[in-house]
Structure formats: structure tokens, C-alpha cells
Coordinates of C-alpha atoms in Angstrom, one line a residue:
X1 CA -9.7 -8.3 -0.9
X2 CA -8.1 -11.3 1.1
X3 CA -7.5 -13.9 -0.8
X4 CA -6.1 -17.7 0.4
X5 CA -3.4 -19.2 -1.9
X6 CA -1.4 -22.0 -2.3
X7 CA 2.4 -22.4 -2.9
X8 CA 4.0 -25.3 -4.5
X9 CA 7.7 -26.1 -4.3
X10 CA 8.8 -28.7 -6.1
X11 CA 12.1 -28.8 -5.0
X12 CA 11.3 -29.0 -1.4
X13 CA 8.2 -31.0 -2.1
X14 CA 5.8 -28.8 0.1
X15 CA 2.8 -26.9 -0.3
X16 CA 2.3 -23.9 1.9
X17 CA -1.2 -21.9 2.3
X18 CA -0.9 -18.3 2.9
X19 CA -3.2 -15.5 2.8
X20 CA -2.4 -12.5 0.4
X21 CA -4.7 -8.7 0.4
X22 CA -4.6 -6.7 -2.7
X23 CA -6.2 -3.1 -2.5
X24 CA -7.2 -0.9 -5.1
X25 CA -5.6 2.3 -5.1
X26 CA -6.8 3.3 -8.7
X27 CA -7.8 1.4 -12.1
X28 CA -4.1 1.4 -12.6
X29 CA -2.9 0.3 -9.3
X30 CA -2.8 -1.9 -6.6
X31 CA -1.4 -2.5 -3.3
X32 CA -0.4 -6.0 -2.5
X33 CA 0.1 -7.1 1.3
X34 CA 1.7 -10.9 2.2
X35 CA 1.4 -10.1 6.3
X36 CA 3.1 -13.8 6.7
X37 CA 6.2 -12.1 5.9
X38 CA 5.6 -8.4 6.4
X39 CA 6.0 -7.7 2.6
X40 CA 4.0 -4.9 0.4
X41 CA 4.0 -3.6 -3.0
X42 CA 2.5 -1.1 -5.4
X43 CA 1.6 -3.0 -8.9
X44 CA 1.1 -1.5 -11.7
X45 CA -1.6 -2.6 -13.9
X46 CA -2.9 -2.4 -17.6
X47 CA -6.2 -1.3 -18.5
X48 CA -6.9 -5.1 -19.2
X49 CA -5.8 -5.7 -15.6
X50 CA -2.6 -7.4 -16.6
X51 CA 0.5 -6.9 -14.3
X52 CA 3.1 -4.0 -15.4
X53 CA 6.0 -4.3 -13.2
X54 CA 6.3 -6.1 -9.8
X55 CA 9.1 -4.6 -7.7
X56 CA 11.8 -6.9 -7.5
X57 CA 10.2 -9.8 -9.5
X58 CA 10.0 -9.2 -12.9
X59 CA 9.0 -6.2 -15.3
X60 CA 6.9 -7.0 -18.5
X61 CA 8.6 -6.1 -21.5
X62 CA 5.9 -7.1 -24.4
X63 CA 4.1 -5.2 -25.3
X64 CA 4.9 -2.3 -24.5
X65 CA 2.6 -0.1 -21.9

């Protein structure tokens, strides 16, 4: 799915649209695609949906999967 968001940065003051795609690669995992700046990456999900670890972000630590 394609999906238009919006970025706030306070610090800069700005607000920037962009367009994000997320694909479903199984009920664990998704693809995520930000073509504005030619990033991708494979997210893991819970079985409630909830975010797992995104790569070079953050990793959840509670609870544990």
C-alpha cells in the first residue's frame, strides 16, 4: 500500500509530505520502501502488528517477542 505522510521538524520549523509503500511479505513481515530517498527495509512485526525491530532505528526491547 502507498501511503502519503507528513514530517514535522521542529527544529527546522518545516513540514515535508512524502510518500512511503509498505508490502506484505508474510503476517510477520513487511517491506517498507521511502523512494524519495531510495531507502528500504524488512520489519519485523508481532502478531498484534506492532513493530519488532527497524534496521538502524530502534529495536523493541519490552516485552519480549
Amino acid at each position: 500500500a502507498d501511503i502519503n505522510v507528513v514530517y514535522v521538524n521542529p527544529f527546522e520549523r518545516t513540514v515535508t509530505p512524502e510518500m512511503q509503500r509498505y508490502t506484505c511479505l508474510s503476517p510477520n513481515l513487511y517491506h517498507f520502501e521511502m523512494p524519495s530517498i531510495d531507502f528500504s527495509a524488512d520489519i519485523p512485526v508481532d502478531d498484534d502488528g506492532f513493530v519488532l525491530d527497524y534496521p538502524d532505528l530502534f529495536r523493541r526491547v519490552w516485552p519480549r517477542p
